[in-house]
Short mmCIF file of C-alpha atoms and ligand atoms in Angstrom, two decimals:
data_model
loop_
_atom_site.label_atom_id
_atom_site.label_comp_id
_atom_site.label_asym_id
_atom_site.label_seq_id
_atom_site.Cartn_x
_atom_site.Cartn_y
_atom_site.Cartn_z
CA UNK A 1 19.31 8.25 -25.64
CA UNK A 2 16.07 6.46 -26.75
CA UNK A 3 14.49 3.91 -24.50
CA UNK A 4 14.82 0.59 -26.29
CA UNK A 5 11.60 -0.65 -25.26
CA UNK A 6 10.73 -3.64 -26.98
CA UNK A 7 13.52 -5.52 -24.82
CA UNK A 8 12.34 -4.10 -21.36
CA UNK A 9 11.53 -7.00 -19.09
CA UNK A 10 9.86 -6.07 -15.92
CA UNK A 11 11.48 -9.37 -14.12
CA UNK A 12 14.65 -7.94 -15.27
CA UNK A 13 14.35 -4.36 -13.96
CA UNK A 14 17.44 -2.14 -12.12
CA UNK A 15 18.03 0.45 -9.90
CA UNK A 16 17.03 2.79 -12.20
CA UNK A 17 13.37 1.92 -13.02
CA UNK A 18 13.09 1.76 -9.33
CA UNK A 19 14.76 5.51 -8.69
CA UNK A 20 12.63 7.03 -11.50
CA UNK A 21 10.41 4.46 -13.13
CA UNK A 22 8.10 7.35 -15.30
CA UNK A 23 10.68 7.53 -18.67
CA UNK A 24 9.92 3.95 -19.53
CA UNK A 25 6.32 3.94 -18.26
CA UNK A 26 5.49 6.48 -20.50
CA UNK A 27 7.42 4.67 -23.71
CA UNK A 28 5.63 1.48 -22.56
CA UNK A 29 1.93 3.11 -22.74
CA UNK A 30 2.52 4.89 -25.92
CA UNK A 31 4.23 2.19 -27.96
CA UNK A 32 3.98 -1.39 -25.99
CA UNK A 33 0.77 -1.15 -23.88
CA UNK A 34 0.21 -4.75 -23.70
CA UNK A 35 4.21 -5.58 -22.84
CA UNK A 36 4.82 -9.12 -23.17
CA UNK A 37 8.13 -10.24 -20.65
CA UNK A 38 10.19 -13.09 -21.64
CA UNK A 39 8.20 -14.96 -19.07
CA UNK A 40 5.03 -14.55 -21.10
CA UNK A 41 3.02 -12.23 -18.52
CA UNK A 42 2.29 -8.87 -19.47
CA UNK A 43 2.33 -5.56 -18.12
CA UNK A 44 0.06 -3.31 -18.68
CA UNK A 45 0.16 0.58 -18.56
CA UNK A 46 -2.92 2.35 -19.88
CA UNK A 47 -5.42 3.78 -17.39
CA UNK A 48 -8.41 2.20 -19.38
CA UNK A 49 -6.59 -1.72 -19.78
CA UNK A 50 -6.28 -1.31 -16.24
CA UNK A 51 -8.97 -0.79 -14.55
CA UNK A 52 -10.57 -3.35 -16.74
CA UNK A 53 -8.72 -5.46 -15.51
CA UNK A 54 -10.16 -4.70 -12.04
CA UNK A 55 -13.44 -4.05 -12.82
CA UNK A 56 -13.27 -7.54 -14.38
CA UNK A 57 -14.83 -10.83 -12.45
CA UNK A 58 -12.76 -12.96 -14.80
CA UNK A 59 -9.65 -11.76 -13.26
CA UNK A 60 -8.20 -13.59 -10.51
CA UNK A 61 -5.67 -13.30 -7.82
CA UNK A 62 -5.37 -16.38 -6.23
CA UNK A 63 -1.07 -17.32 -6.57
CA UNK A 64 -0.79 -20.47 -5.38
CA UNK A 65 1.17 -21.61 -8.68
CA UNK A 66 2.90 -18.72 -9.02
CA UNK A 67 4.34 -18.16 -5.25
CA UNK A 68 4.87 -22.04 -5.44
CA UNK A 69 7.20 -21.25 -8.65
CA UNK A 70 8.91 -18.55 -7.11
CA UNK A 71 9.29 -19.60 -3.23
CA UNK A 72 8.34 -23.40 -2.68
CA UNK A 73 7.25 -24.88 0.70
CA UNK A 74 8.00 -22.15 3.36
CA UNK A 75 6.56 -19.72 5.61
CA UNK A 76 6.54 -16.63 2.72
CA UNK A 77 4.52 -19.09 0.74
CA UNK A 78 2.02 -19.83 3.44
CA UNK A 79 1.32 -16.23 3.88
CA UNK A 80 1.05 -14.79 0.89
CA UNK A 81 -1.46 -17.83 -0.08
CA UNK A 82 -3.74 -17.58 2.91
CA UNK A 83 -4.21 -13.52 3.29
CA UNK A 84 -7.43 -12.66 1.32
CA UNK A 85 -5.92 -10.12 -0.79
CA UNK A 86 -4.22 -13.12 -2.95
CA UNK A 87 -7.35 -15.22 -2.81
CA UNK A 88 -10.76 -15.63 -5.02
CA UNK A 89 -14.39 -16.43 -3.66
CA UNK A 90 -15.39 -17.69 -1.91
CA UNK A 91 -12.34 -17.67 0.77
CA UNK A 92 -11.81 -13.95 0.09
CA UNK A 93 -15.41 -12.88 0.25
CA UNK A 94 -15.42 -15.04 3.72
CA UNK A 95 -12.74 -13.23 5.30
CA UNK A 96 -13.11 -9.53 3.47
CA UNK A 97 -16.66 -9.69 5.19
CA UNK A 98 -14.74 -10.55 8.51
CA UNK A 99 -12.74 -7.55 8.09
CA UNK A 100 -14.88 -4.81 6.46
CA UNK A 101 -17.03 -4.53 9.40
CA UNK A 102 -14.34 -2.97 11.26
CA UNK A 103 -13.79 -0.41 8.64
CA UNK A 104 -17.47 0.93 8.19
CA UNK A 105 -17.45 4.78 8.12
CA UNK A 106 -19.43 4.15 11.74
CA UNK A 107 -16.24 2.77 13.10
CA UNK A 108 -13.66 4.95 11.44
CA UNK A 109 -15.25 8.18 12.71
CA UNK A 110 -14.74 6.56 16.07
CA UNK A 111 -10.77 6.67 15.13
CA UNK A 112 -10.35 10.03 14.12
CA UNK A 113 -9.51 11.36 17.81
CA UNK A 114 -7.66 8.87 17.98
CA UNK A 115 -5.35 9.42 14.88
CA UNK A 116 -6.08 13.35 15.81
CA UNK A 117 -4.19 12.85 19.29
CA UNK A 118 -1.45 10.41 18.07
CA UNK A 119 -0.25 13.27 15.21
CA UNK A 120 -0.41 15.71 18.12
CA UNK A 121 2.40 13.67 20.08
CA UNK A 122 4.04 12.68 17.88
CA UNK A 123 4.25 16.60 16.05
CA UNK A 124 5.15 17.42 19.60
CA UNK A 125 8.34 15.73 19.62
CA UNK A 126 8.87 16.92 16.09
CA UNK A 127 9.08 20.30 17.69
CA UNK A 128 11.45 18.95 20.27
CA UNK A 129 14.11 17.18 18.26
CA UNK A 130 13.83 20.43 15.68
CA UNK A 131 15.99 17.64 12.66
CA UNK A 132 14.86 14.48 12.17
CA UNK A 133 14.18 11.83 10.09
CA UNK A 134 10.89 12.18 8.44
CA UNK A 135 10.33 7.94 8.00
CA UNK A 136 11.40 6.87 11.16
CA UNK A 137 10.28 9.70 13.80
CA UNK A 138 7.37 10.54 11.94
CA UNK A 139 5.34 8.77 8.83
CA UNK A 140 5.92 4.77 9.68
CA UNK A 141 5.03 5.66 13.75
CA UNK A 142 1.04 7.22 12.77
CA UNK A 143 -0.08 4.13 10.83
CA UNK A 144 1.69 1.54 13.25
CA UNK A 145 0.28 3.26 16.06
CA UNK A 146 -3.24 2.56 14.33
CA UNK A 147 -3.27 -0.81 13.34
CA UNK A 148 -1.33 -1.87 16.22
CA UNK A 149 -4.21 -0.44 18.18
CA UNK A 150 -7.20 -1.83 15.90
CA UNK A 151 -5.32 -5.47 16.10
CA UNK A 152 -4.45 -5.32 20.09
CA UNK A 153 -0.23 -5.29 19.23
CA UNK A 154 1.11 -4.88 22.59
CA UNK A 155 3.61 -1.52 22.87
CA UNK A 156 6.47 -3.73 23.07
CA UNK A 157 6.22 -5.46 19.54
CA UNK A 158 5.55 -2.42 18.32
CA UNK A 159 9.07 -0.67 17.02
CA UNK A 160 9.78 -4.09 15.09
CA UNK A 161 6.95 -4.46 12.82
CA UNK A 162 7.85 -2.59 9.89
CA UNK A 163 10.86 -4.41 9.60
CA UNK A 164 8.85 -7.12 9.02
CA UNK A 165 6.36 -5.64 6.85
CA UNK A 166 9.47 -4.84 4.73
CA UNK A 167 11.13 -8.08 4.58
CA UNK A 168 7.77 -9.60 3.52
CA UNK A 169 6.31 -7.52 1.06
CA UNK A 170 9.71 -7.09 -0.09
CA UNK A 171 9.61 -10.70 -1.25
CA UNK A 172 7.17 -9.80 -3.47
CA UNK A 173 8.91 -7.86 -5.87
CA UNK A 174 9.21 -9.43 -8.97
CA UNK A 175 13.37 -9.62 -8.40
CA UNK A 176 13.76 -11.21 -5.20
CA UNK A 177 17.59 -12.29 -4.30
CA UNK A 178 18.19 -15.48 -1.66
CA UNK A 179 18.68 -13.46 1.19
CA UNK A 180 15.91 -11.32 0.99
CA UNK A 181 13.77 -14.36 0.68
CA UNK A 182 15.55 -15.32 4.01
CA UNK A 183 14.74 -12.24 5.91
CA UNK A 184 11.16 -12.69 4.74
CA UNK A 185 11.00 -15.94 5.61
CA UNK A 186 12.36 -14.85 9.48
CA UNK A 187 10.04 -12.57 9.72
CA UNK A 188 6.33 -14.64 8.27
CA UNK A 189 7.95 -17.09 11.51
CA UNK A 190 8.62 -14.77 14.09
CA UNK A 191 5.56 -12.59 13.10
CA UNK A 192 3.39 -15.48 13.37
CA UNK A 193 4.77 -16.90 16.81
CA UNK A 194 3.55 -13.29 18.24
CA UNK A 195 -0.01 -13.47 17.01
CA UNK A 196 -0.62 -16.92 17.78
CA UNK A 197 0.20 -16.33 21.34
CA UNK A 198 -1.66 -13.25 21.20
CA UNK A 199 -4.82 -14.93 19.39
CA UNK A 200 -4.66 -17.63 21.70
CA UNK A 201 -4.70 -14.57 25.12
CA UNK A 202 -7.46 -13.00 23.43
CA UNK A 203 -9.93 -16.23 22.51
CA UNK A 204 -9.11 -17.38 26.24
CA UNK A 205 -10.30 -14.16 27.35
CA UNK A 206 -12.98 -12.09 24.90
CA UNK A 207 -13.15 -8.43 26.80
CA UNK A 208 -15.29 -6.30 23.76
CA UNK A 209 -12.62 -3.57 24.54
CA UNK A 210 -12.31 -1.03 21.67
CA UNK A 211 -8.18 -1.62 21.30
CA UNK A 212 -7.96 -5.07 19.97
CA UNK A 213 -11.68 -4.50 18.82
CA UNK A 214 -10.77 -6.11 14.90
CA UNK A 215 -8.72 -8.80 16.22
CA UNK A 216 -11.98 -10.13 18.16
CA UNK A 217 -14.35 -9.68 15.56
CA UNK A 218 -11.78 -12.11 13.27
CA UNK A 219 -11.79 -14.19 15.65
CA UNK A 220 -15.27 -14.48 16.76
CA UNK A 221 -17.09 -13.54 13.94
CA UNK A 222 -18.58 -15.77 11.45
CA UNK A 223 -20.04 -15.48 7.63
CA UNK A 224 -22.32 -18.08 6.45
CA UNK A 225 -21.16 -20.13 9.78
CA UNK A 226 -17.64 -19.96 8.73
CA UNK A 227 -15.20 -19.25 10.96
CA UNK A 228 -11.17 -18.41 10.64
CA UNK A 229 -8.80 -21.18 11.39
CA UNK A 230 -5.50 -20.03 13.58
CA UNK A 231 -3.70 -20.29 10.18
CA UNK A 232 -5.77 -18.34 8.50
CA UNK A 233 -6.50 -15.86 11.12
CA UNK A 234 -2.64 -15.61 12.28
CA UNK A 235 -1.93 -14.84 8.27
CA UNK A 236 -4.76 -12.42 7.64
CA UNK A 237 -3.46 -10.35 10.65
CA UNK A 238 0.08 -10.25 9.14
CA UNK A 239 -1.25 -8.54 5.68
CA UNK A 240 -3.46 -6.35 7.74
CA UNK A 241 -0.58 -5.15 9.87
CA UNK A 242 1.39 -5.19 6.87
CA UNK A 243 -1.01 -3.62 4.25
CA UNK A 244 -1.72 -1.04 7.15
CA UNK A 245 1.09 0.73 7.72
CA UNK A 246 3.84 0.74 5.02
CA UNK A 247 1.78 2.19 2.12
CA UNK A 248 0.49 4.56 4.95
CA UNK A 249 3.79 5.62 5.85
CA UNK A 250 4.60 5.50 1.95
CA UNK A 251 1.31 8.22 1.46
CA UNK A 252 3.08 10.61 4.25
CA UNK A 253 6.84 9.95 2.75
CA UNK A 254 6.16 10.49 -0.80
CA UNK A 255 3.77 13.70 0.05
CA UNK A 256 6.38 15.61 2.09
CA UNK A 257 8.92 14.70 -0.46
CA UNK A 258 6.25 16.34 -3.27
CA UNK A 259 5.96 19.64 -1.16
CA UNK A 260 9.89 19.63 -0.87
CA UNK A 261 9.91 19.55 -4.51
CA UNK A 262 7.49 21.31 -5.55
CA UNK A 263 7.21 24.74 -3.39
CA UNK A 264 4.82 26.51 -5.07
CA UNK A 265 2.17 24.02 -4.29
CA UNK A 266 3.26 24.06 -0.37
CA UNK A 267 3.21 27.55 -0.29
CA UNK A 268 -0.25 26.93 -2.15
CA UNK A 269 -1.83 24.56 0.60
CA UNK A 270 -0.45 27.10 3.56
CA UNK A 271 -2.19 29.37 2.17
CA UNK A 272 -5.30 27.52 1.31
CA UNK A 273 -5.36 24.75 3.77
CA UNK A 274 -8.94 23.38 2.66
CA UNK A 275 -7.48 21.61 -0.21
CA UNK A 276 -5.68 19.02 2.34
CA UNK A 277 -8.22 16.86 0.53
CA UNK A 278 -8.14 17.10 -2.92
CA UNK A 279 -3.87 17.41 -1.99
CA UNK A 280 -3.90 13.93 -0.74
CA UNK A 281 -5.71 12.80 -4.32
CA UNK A 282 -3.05 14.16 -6.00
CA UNK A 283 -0.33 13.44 -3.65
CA UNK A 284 -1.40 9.40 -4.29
CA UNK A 285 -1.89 9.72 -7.97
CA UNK A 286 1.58 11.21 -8.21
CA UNK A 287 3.54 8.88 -5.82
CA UNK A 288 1.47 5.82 -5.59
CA UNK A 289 2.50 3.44 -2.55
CA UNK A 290 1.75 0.43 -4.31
CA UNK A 291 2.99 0.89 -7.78
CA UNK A 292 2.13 -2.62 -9.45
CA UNK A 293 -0.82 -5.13 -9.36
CA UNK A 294 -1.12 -8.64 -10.65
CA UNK A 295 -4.34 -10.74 -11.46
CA UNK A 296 -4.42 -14.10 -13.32
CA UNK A 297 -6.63 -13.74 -17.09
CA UNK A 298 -9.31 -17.05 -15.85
CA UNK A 299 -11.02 -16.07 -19.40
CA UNK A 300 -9.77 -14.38 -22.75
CA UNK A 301 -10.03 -10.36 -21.70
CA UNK A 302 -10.77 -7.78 -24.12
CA UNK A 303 -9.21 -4.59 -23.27
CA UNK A 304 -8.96 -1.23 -25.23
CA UNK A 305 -5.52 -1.77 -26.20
CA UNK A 306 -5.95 -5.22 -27.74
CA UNK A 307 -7.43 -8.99 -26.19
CA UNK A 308 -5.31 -10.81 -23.17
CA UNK A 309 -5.83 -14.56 -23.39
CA UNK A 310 -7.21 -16.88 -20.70
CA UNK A 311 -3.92 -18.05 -18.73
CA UNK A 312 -1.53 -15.17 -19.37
CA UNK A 313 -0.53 -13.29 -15.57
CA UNK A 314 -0.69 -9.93 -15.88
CA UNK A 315 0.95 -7.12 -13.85
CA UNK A 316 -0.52 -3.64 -13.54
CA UNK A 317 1.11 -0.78 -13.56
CA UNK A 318 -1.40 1.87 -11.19
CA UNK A 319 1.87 3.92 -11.55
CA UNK A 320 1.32 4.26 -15.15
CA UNK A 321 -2.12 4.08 -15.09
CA UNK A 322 -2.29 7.20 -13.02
CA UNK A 323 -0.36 9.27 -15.23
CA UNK A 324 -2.06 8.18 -18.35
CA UNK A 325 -2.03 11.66 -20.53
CA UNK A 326 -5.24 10.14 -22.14
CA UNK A 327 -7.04 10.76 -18.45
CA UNK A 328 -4.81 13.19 -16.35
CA UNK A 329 -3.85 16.48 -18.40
CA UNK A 330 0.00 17.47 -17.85
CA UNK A 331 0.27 14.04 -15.90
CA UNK A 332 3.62 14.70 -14.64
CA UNK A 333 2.81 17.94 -13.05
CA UNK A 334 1.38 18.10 -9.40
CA UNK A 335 -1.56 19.82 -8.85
CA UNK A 336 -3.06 19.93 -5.93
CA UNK A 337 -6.38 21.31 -7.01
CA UNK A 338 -6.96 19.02 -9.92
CA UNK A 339 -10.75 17.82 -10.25
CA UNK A 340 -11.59 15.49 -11.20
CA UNK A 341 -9.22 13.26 -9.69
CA UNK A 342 -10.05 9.48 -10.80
CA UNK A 343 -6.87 8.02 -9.63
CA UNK A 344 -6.73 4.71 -8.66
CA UNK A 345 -4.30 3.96 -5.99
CA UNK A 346 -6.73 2.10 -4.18
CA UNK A 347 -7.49 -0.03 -7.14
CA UNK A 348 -11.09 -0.58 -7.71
CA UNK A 349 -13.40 -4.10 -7.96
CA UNK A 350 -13.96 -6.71 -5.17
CA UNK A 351 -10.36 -6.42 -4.06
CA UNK A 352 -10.60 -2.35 -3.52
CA UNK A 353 -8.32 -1.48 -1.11
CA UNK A 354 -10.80 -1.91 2.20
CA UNK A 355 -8.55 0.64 4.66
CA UNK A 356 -8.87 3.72 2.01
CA UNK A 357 -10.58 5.53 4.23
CA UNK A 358 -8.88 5.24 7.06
CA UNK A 359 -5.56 5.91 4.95
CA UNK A 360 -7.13 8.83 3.39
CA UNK A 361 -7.91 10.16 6.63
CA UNK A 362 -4.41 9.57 8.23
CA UNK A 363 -2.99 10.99 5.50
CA UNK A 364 -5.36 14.28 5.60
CA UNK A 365 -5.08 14.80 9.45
CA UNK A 366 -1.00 13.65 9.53
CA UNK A 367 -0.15 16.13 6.32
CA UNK A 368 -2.34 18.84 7.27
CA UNK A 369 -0.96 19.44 10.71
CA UNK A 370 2.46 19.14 9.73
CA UNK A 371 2.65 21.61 7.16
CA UNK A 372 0.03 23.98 9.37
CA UNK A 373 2.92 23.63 12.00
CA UNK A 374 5.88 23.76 10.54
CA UNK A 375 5.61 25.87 6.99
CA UNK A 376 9.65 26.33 7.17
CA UNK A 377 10.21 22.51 6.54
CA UNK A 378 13.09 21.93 4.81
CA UNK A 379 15.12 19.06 3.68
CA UNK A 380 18.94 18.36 5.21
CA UNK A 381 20.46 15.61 3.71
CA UNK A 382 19.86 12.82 1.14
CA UNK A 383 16.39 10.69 0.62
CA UNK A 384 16.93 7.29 0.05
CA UNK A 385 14.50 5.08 -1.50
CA UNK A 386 12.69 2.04 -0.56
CA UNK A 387 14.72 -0.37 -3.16
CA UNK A 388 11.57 -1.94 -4.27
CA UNK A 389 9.61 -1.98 -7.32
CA UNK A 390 5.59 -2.56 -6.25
CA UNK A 391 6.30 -0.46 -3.31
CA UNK A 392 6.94 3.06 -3.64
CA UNK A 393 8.32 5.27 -0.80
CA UNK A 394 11.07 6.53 1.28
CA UNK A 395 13.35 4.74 3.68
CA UNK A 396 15.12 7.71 5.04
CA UNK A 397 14.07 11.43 4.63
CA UNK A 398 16.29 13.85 6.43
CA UNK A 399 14.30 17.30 7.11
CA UNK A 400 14.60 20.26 9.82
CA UNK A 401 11.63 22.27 10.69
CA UNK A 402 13.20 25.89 11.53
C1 LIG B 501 -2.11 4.95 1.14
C2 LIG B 501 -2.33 3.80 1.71
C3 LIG B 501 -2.81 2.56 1.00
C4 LIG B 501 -2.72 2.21 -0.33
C5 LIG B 501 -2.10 3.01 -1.48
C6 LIG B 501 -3.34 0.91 -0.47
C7 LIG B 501 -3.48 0.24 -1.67
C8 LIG B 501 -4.12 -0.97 -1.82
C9 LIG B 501 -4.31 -1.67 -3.09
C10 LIG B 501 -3.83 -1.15 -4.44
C11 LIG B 501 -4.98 -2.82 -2.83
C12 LIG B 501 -5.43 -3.88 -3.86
C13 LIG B 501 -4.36 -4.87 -4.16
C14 LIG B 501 -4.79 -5.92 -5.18
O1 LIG B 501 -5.82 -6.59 -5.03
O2 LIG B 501 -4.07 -6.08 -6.16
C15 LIG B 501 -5.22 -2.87 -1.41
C16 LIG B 501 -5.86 -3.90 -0.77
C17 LIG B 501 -6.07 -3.92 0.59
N1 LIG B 501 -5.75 -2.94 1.50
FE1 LIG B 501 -4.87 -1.19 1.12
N2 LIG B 501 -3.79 0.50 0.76
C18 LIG B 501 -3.49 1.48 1.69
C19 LIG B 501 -3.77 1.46 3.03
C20 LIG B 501 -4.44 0.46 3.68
C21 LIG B 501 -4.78 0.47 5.08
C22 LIG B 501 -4.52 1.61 6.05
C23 LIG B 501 -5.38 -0.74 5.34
C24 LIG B 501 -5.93 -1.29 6.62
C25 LIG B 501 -5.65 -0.93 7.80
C26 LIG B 501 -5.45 -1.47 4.10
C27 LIG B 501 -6.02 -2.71 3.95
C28 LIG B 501 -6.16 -3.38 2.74
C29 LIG B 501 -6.78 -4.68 2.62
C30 LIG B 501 -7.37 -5.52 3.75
C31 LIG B 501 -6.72 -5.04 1.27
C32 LIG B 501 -7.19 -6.34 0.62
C33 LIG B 501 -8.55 -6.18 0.05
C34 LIG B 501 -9.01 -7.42 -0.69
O3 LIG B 501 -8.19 -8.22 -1.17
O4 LIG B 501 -10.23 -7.58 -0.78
N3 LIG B 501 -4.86 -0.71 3.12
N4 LIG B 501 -4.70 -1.73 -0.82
#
């Protein structure tokens, strides 16, 4: 049957858009590029509208309105407002130069033995439990493990936080029902009770050590004699942890499920393990964690596709984007050898994704030793989806490795 896409409404999307969203992203980038919703925003689905978008200084992401709209007063709304990533200059240039220096390629090279041993362990146990679920005993443990470590999270808080990372990026879908905005809500105040404590141990008691190293440097460090505030600080270490780890796990989720479905190009990276690299391109182009983007028009925009006016909110689809046929030949097809690869999962412009190395690198050393190690991987039972929208991944991926 023919996709009736004039009426598609992204704030009125289903199960199905969220199981196999690619059917109406294509129909929306060849006849409605510039979708208007009944709401007024648009969404936008060609590779070139897109990353104007981002590449655009006019663009801006601060949502104070629009989470005030959607949540009013309450803890979800104090979060998402005071973590950089939903922020303008100066406040996000303050706090991204906070951050960044703990992601310099200096510091990240001083993480790969790290990441190299934790994928060792946890690939050991692998081995020992023989069927297992891929999410939970594999993929979401890696980038926890990480961040945890980067941020000081004590082993003990560890198991719960992608729970929470769930419940509060899940609130950010554009159809949110009461109770999820509950469980989000739970989780911004129980979230922040940990850190504050744990900001509070750590000011009272500065040590340098390397685990905790990014917490201090927030903390401590200063640009242009600015310093956090506990709010801000408490709140910028809640996206970290959450921006950290679930579209890391998402990377490792969605790749194994690619292999699984596509066993020519397994069998093709066993045999060739070099292109681990250019596999992990393709891998995020394919599946991308985060699927949708949003920035604010502060001037009229002129894109390829037609001109945006000052005001309207626009949504981004780097789903879409990423299989534009105009830039990616045979975009539905995975190949894991495709150069060039200009996808553009980590976005691009000031807000460009600052942990893409380190995700990259997870993902290269966490995918490559799996399949190395286990080349009979197999899948035992049903996936089930992450039921969100922006976020694209796994919940639950059943697999055996004999
Ligand atoms: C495959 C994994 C990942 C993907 C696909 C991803 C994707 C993205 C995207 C698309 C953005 C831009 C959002 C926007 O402005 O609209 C972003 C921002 C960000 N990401 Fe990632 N990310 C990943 C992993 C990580 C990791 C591992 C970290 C840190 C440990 C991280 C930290 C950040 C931060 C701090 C920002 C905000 C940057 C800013 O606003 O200036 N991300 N990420």
């Amino acid at each position: 049957m023919p996709l009736d896409i004039q009426s598609f409404d992204l704030n009125a999307i289903g199960p199905e858009f969220i199981e196999n969203p690619h059917p109406v992203l294509h129909a929306l980038r060849a006849k409605s590029p510039i979708h208007r919703n009944a709401d007024g925003s648009v969404y936008l689905t060609r590779y070139h509208d897109v990353l104007k978008v981002y590449q655009s200084r006019d663009m801006l992401s601060d949502k104070t309105e629009e989470f005030g709209k959607k949540y009013g007063q309450c803890p979800l709304h104090t979060h998402h407002t005071t973590s950089l990533i939903f922020n303008d200059p100066p406040y996000h240039t303050v706090v991204r130069k906070l951050i960044s220096g703990a992601f310099t390629p200096r510091k990240l090279a001083e993480f790969e033995p790290l990441i190299d041993g934790i994928v060792d362990r946890l690939l050991d146990r692998v081995d020992d439990l023989g069927e297992l679920d891929l999410i939970d005993d594999f993929a979401k443990v890696l980038p926890t493990e990480i961040i945890s470590f980067m941020l000081g999270i004590p082993e003990e808080y560890r198991a719960r936080l992608r729970g929470y990372s769930l419940a509060i990026l899940g609130a950010l879908d554009p159809v949110v029902a009461p109770e999820k905005l509950a469980e989000g809500n739970a989780a911004v105040t129980e979230f922040s009770e940990i850190l504050n404590d744990l900001i509070n141990h750590r000011r009272a008691n500065p040590d340098g050590a390397h685990q905790g190293e990014v917490l201090e440097s927030l903390i401590f460090g200063q640009h242009e004699g600015r310093t956090l505030t506990q709010e801000e600080l408490i709140q910028n270490c809640i996206f970290l942890l959450n921006a950290g780890h679930e579209t890391t796990t998402s990377l490792v989720g969605n790749s194994v499920g690619l292999l699984l479905d596509n066993p020519d190009q397994h069998r093709l990276l066993l045999d060739q393990p070099d292109l681990i690299g250019s596999a992990v391109e393709e891998f995020l182009r394919v599946e991308s964690p985060l699927q949708i983007g949003n920035r604010l028009a502060g001037e009229d925009i002129e894109l390829p596709s037609g001109v945006i006016p000052k005001g309207t909110y626009i949504h981004t689809s780097i789903a879409a984007a990423n299989r534009d046929p105009d830039v990616f030949a045979d975009p539905d097809r995975m190949d894991i050898t495709r150069k060039p690869n200009r996808q553009i999962a980590f976005i691009t412009g000031i807000h460009v994704c600052l942990g893409a190395t380190l995700a990259r690198v997870e993902g290269k050393i966490a995918l490559g030793k799996l399949v190395a190690r286990f080349p009979k991987l197999t899948q035992t039972g049903p996936r089930v989806r992450v039921p969100l929208a922006r976020f694209r991944g796994y919940a639950s991926l059943p697999v055996k490795i004999r």
